[in-house]
PDB file of C-alpha atoms and ligand atoms in Angstrom:
ATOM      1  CA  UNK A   1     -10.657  13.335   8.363  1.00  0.00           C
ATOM      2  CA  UNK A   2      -8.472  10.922   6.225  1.00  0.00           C
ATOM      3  CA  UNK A   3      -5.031  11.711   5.218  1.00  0.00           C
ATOM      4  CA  UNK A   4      -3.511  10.054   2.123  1.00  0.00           C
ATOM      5  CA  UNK A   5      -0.469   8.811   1.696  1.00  0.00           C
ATOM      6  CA  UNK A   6       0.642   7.310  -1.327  1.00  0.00           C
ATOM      7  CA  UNK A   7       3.615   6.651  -3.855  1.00  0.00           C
ATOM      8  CA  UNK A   8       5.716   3.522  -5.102  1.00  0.00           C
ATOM      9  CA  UNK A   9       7.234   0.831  -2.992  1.00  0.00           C
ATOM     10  CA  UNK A  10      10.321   1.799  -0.621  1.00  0.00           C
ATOM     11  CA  UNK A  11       9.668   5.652  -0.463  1.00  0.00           C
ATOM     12  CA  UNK A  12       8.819   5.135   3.147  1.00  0.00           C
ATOM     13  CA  UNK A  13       4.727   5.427   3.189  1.00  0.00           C
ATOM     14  CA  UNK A  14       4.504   3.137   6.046  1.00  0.00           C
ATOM     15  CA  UNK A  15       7.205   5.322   8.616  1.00  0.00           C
ATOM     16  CA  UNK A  16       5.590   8.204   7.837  1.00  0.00           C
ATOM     17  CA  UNK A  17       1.681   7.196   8.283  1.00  0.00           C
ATOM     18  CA  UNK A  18       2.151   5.443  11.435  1.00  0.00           C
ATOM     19  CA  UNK A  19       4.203   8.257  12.877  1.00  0.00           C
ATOM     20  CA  UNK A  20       1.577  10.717  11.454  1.00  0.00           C
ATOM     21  CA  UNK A  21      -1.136   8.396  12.712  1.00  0.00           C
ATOM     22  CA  UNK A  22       0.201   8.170  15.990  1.00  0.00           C
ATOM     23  CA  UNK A  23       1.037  11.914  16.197  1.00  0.00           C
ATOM     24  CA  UNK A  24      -2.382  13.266  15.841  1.00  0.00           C
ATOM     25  CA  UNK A  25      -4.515  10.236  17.180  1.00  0.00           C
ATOM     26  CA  UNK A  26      -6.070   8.419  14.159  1.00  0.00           C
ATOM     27  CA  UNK A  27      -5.811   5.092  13.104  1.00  0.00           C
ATOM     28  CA  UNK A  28      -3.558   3.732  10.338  1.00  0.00           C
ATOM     29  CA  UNK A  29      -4.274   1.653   7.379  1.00  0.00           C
ATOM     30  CA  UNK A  30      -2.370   0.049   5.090  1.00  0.00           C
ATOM     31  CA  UNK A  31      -3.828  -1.112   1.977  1.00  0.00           C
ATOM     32  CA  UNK A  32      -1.403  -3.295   0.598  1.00  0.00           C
ATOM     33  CA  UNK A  33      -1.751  -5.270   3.097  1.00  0.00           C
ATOM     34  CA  UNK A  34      -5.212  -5.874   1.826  1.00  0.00           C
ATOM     35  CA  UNK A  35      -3.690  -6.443  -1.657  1.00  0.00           C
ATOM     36  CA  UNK A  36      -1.005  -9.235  -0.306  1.00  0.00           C
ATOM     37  CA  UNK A  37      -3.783 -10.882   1.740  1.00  0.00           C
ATOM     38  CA  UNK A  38      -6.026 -11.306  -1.810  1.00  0.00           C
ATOM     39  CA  UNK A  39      -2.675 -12.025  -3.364  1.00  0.00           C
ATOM     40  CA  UNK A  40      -2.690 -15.579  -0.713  1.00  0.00           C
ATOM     41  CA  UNK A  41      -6.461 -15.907  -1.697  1.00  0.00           C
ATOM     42  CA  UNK A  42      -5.720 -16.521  -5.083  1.00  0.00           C
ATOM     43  CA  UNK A  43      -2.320 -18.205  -4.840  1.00  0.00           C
ATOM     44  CA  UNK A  44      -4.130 -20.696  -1.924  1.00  0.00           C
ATOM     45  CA  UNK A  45      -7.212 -21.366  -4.155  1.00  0.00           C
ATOM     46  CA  UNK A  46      -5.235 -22.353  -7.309  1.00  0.00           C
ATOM     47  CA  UNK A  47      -6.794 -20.129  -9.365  1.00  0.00           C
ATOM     48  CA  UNK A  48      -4.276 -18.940 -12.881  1.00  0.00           C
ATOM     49  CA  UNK A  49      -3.273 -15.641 -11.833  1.00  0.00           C
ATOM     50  CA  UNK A  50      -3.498 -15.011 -15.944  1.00  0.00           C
ATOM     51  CA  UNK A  51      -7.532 -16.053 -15.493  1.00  0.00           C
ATOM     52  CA  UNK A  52      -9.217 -12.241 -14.053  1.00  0.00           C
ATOM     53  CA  UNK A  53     -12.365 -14.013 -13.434  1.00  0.00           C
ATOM     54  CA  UNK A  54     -11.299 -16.652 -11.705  1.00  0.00           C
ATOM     55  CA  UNK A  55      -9.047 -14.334  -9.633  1.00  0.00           C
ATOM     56  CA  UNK A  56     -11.600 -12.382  -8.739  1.00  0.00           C
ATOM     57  CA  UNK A  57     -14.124 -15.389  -7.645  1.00  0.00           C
ATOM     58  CA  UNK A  58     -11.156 -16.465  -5.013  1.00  0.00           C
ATOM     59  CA  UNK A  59     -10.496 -13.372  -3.743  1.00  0.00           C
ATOM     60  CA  UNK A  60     -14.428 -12.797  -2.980  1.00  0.00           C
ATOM     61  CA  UNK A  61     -15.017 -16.531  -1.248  1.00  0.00           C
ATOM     62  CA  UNK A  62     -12.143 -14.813   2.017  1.00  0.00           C
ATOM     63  CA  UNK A  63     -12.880 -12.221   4.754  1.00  0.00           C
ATOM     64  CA  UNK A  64     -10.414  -9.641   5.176  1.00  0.00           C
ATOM     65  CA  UNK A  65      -9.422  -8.274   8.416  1.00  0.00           C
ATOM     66  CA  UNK A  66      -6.597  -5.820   9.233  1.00  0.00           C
ATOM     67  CA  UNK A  67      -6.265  -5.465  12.622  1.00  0.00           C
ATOM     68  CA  UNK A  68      -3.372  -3.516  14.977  1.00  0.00           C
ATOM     69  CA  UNK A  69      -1.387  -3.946  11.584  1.00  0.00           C
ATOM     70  CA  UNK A  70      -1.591  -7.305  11.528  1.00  0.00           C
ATOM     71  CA  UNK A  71      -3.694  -8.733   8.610  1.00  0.00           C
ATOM     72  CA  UNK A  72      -6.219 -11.470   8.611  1.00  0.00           C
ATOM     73  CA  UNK A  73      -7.024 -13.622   5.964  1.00  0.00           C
ATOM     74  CA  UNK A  74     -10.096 -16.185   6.899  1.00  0.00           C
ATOM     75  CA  UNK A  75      -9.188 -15.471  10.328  1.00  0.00           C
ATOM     76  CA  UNK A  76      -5.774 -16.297  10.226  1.00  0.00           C
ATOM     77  CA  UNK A  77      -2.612 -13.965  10.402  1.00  0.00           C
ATOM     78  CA  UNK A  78      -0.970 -13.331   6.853  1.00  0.00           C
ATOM     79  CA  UNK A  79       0.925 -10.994   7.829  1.00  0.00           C
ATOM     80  CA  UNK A  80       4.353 -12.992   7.482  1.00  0.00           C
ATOM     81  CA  UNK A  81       3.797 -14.700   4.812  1.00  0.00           C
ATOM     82  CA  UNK A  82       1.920 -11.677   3.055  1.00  0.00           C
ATOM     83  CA  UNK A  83       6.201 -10.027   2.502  1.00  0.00           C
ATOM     84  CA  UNK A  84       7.663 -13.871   1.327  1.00  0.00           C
ATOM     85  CA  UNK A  85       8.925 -13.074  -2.298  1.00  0.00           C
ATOM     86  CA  UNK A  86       6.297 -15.177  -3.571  1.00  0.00           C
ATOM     87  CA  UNK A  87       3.395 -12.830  -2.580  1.00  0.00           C
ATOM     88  CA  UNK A  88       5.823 -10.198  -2.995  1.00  0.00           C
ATOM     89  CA  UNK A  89       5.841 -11.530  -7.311  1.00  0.00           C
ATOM     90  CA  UNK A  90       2.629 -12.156  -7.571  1.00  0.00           C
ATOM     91  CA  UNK A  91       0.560  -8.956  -6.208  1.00  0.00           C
ATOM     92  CA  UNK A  92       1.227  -6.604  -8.349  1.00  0.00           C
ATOM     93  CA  UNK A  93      -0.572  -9.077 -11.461  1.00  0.00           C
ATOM     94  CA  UNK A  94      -3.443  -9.258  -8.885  1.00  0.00           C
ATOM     95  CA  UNK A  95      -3.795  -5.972  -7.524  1.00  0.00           C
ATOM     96  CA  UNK A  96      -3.892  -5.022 -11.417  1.00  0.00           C
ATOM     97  CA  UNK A  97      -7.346  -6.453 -11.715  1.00  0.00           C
ATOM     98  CA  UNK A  98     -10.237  -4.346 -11.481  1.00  0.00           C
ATOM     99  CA  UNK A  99     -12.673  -6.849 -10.086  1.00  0.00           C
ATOM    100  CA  UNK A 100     -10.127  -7.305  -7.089  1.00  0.00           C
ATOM    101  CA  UNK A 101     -10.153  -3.422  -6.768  1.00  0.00           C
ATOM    102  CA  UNK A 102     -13.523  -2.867  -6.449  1.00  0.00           C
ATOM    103  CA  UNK A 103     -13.547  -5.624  -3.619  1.00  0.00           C
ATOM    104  CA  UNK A 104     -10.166  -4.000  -1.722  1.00  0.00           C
ATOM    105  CA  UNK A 105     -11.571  -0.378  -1.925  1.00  0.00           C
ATOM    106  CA  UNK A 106     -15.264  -1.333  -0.226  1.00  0.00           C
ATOM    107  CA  UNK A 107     -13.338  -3.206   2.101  1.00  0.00           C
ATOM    108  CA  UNK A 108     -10.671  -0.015   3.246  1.00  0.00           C
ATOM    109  CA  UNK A 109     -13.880   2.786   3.066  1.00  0.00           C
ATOM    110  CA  UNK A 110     -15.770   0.210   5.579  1.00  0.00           C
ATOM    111  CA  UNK A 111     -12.626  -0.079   8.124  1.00  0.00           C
ATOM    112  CA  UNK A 112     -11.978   3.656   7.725  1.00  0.00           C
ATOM    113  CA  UNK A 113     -16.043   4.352   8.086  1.00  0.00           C
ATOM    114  CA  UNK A 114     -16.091   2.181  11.422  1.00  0.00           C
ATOM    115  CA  UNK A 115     -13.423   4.361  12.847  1.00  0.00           C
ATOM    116  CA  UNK A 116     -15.110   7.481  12.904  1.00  0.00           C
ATOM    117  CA  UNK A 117     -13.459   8.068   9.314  1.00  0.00           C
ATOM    118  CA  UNK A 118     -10.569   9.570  11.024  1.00  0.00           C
ATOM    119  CA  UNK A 119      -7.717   7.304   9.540  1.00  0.00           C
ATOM    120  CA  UNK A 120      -3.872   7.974   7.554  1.00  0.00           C
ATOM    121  CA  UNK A 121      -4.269   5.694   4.495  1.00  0.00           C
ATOM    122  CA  UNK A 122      -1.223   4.590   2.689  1.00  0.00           C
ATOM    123  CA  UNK A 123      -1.355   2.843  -0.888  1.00  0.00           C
ATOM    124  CA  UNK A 124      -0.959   3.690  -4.374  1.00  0.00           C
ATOM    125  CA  UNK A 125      -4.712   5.315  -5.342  1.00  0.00           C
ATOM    126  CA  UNK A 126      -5.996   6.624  -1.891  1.00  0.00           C
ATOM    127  CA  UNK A 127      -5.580   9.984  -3.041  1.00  0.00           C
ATOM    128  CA  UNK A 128      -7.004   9.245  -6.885  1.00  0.00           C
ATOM    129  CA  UNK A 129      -9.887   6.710  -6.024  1.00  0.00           C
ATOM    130  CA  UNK A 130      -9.693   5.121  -2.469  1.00  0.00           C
ATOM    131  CA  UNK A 131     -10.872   8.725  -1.106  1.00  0.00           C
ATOM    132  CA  UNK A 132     -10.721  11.312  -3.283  1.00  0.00           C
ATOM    133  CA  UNK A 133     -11.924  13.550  -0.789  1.00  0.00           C
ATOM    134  CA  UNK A 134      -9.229  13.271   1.662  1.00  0.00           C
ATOM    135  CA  UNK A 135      -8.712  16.776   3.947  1.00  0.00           C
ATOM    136  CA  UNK A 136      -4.571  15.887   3.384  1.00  0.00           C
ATOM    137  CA  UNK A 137      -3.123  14.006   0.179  1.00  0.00           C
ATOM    138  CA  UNK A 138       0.997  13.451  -0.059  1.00  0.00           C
ATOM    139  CA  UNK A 139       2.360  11.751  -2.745  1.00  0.00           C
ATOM    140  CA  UNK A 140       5.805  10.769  -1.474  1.00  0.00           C
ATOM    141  CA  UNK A 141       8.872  10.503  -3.828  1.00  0.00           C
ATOM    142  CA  UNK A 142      12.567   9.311  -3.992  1.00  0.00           C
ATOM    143  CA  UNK A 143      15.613   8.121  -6.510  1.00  0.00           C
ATOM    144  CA  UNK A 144      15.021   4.483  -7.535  1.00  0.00           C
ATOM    145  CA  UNK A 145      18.589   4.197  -5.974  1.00  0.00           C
ATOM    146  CA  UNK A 146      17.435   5.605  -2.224  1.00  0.00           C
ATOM    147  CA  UNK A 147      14.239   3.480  -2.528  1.00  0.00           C
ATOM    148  CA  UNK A 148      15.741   0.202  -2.436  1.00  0.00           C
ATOM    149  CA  UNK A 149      18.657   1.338  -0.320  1.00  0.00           C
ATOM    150  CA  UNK A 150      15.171   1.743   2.429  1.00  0.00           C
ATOM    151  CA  UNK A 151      14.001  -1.246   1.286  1.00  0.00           C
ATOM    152  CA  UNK A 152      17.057  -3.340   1.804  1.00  0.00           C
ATOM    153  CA  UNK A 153      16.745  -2.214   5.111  1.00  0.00           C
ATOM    154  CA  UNK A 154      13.345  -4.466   5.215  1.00  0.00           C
ATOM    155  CA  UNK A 155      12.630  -8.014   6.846  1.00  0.00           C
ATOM    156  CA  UNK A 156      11.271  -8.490   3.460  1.00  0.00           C
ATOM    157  CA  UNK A 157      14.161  -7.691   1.749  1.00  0.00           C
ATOM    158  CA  UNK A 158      16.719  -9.958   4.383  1.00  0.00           C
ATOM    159  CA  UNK A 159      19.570 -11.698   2.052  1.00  0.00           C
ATOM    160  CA  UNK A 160      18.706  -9.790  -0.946  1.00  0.00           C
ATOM    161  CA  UNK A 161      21.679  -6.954  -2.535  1.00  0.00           C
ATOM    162  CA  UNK A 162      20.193  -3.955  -3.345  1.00  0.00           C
ATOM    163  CA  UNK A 163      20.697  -4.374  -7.192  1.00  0.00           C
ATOM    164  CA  UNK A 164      17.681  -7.333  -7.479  1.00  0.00           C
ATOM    165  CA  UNK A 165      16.163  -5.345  -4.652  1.00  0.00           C
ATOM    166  CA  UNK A 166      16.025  -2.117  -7.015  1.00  0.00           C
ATOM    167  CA  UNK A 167      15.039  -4.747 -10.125  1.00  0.00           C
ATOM    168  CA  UNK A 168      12.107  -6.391  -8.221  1.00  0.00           C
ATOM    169  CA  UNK A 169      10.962  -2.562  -7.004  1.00  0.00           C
ATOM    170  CA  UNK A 170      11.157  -1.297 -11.123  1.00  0.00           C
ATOM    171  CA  UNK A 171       9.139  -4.435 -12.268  1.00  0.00           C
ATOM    172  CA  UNK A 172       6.563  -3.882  -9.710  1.00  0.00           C
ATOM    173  CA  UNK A 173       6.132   0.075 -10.133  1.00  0.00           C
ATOM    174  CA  UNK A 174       5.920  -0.522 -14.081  1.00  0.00           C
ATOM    175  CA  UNK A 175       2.895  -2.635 -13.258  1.00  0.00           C
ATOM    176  CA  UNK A 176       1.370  -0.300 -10.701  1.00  0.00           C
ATOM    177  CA  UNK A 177       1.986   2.665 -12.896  1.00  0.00           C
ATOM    178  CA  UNK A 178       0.626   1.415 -16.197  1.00  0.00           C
ATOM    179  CA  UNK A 179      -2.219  -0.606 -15.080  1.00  0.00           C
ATOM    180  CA  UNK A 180      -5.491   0.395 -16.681  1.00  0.00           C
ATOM    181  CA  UNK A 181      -7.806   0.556 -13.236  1.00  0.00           C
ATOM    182  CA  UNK A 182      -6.522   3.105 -10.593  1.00  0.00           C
ATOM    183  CA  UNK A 183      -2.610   3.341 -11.424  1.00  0.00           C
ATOM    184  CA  UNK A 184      -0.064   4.525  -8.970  1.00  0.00           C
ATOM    185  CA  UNK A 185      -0.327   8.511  -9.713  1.00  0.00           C
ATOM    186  CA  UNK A 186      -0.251  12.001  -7.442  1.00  0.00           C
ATOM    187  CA  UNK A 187      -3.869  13.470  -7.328  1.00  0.00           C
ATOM    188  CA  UNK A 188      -3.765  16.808  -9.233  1.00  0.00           C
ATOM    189  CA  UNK A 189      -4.469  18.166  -5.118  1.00  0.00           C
ATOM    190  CA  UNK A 190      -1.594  16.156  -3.669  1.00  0.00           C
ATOM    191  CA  UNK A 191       1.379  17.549  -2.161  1.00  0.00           C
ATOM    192  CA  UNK A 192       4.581  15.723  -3.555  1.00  0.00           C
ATOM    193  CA  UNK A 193       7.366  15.237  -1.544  1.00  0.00           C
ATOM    194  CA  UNK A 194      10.805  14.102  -2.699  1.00  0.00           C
ATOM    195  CA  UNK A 195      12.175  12.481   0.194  1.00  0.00           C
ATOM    196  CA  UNK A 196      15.224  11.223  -1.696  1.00  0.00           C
ATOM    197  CA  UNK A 197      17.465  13.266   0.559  1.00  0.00           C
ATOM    198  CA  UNK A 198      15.325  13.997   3.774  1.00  0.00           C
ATOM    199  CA  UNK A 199      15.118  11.698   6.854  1.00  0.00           C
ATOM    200  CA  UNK A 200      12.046  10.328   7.644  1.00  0.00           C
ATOM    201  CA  UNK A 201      11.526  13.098  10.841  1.00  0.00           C
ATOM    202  CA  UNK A 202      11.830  16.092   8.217  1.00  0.00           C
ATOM    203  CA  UNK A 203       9.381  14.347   6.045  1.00  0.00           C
ATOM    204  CA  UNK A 204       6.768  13.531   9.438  1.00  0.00           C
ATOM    205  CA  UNK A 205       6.822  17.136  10.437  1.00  0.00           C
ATOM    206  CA  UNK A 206       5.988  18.609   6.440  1.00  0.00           C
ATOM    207  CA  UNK A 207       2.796  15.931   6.796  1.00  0.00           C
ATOM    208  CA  UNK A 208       2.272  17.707  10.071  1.00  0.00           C
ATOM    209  CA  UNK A 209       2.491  21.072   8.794  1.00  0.00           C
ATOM    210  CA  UNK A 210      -0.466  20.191   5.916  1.00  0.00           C
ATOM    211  CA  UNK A 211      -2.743  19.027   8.579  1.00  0.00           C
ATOM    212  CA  UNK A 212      -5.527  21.367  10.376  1.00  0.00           C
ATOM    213  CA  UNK A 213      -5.143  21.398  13.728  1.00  0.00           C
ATOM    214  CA  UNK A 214      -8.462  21.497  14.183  1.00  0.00           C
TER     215      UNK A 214
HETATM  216  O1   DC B 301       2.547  -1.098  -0.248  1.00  0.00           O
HETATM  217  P1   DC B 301       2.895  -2.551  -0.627  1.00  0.00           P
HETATM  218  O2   DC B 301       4.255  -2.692  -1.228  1.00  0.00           O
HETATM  219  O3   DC B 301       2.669  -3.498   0.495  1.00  0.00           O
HETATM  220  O4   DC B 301       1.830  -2.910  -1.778  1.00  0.00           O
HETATM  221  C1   DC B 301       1.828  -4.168  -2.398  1.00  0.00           C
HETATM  222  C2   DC B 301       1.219  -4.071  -3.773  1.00  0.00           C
HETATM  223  O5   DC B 301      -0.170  -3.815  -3.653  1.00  0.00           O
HETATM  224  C3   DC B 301       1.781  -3.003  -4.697  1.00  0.00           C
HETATM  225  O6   DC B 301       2.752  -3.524  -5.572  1.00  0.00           O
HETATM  226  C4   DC B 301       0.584  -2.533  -5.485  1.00  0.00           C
HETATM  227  C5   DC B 301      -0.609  -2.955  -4.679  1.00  0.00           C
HETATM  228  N1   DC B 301      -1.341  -1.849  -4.091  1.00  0.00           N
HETATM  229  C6   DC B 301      -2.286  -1.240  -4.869  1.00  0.00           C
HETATM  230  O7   DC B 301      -2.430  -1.592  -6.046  1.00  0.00           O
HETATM  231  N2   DC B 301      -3.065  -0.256  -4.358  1.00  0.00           N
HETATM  232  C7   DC B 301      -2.915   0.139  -3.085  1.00  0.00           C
HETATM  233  N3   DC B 301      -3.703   1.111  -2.592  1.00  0.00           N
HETATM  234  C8   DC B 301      -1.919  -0.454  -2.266  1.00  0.00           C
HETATM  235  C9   DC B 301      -1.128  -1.450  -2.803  1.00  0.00           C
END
């Protein structure tokens, strides 16, 4: 059974798929981490991030391993570096690519398949492409203004006011919403939630209430 979780950056998707994870005993993935990791591929290989192709070729030469939430890239742990604000730039122009897509997605369906396929999936096309049929979908929602008041509560986001936090997050959803290949959008079978003015407990226990016990 896979649950999907998606929606833009800062709504909360991580919170509320680990708790929901946790809660009914699956495992949790999170595919952007998959999406920074090729990010470092391409930014560590040189290649133009302008060049598709040669995008593409860099982020197939690595092995991609996400494992107890930390992610591996050639063996070795991204997962710092993966939220520096030069991935942070960079992955939405790579994760745009549908070459790099096709890559991510086989790789998320294989770590979901070799846990028993019982997994909560966060990301912005789980629902639409990743697994389209997923027993749950949520699409989770909030005020630009309440997203990067949660991000600026982020390691990621140390240092940074909220006004170039809420900049950076409108520059990177315009990308992930108007991309050609897989763009961040609700299934027409998702549930959306605006969690502009719930706490991240009301918003656990709706995910809860969508989920068959059995
Ligand atoms: O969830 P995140 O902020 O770590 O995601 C980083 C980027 O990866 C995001 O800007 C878009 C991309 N992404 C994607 O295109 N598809 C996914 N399923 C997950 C993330």
């Amino acid at each position: 059974m896979v649950i999907a979780i998606d929606g833009p950056g800062g709504v909360g998707k991580s919170t509320v798929a680990r708790r929901v994870a946790a809660a009914i005993g699956a495992s949790y993935l999170n595919t952007g981490a998959y999406y920074r990791a090729a990010t470092i591929a391409a930014l560590d290989a040189g290649a133009p991030l302008d060049d598709p192709e040669a995008v593409t070729a860099a982020v197939a030469a690595a092995e991609y391993a996400f494992v107890g939430e930390h992610m591996l890239l050639d063996g070795r742990d991204v997962s710092e570096r993966s939220r520096s604000p030069e991935v942070t730039g960079a992955v939405s122009i790579v994760s745009a690519i549908p070459g790099v897509r096709a890559l991510m997605v086989a790789c998320q369906r294989r770590w979901v398949a070799e846990r028993g396929g019982r997994a909560v999936v966060e990301g912005r096309d789980i629902g639409t492409v990743v697994f389209p049929d997923a027993a749950v979908k949520v699409f989770l929602t909030a005020s630009e203004t309440e997203r990067a008041r949660r991000r600026a509560g982020d390691r990621e986001a140390a240092g940074l006011d909220v006004g170039s936090i809420a900049e950076a997050l409108r520059r990177r959803d315009h990308i992930d919403s108007t991309r050609e290949t897989s763009p961040l959008t609700a299934a027409d079978d998702a549930v959306t939630i605006d969690t502009t003015t719930y706490g991240a407990e009301a918003v656990i226990a709706i995910v809860l209430g969508l989920v068959d016990p059995a």
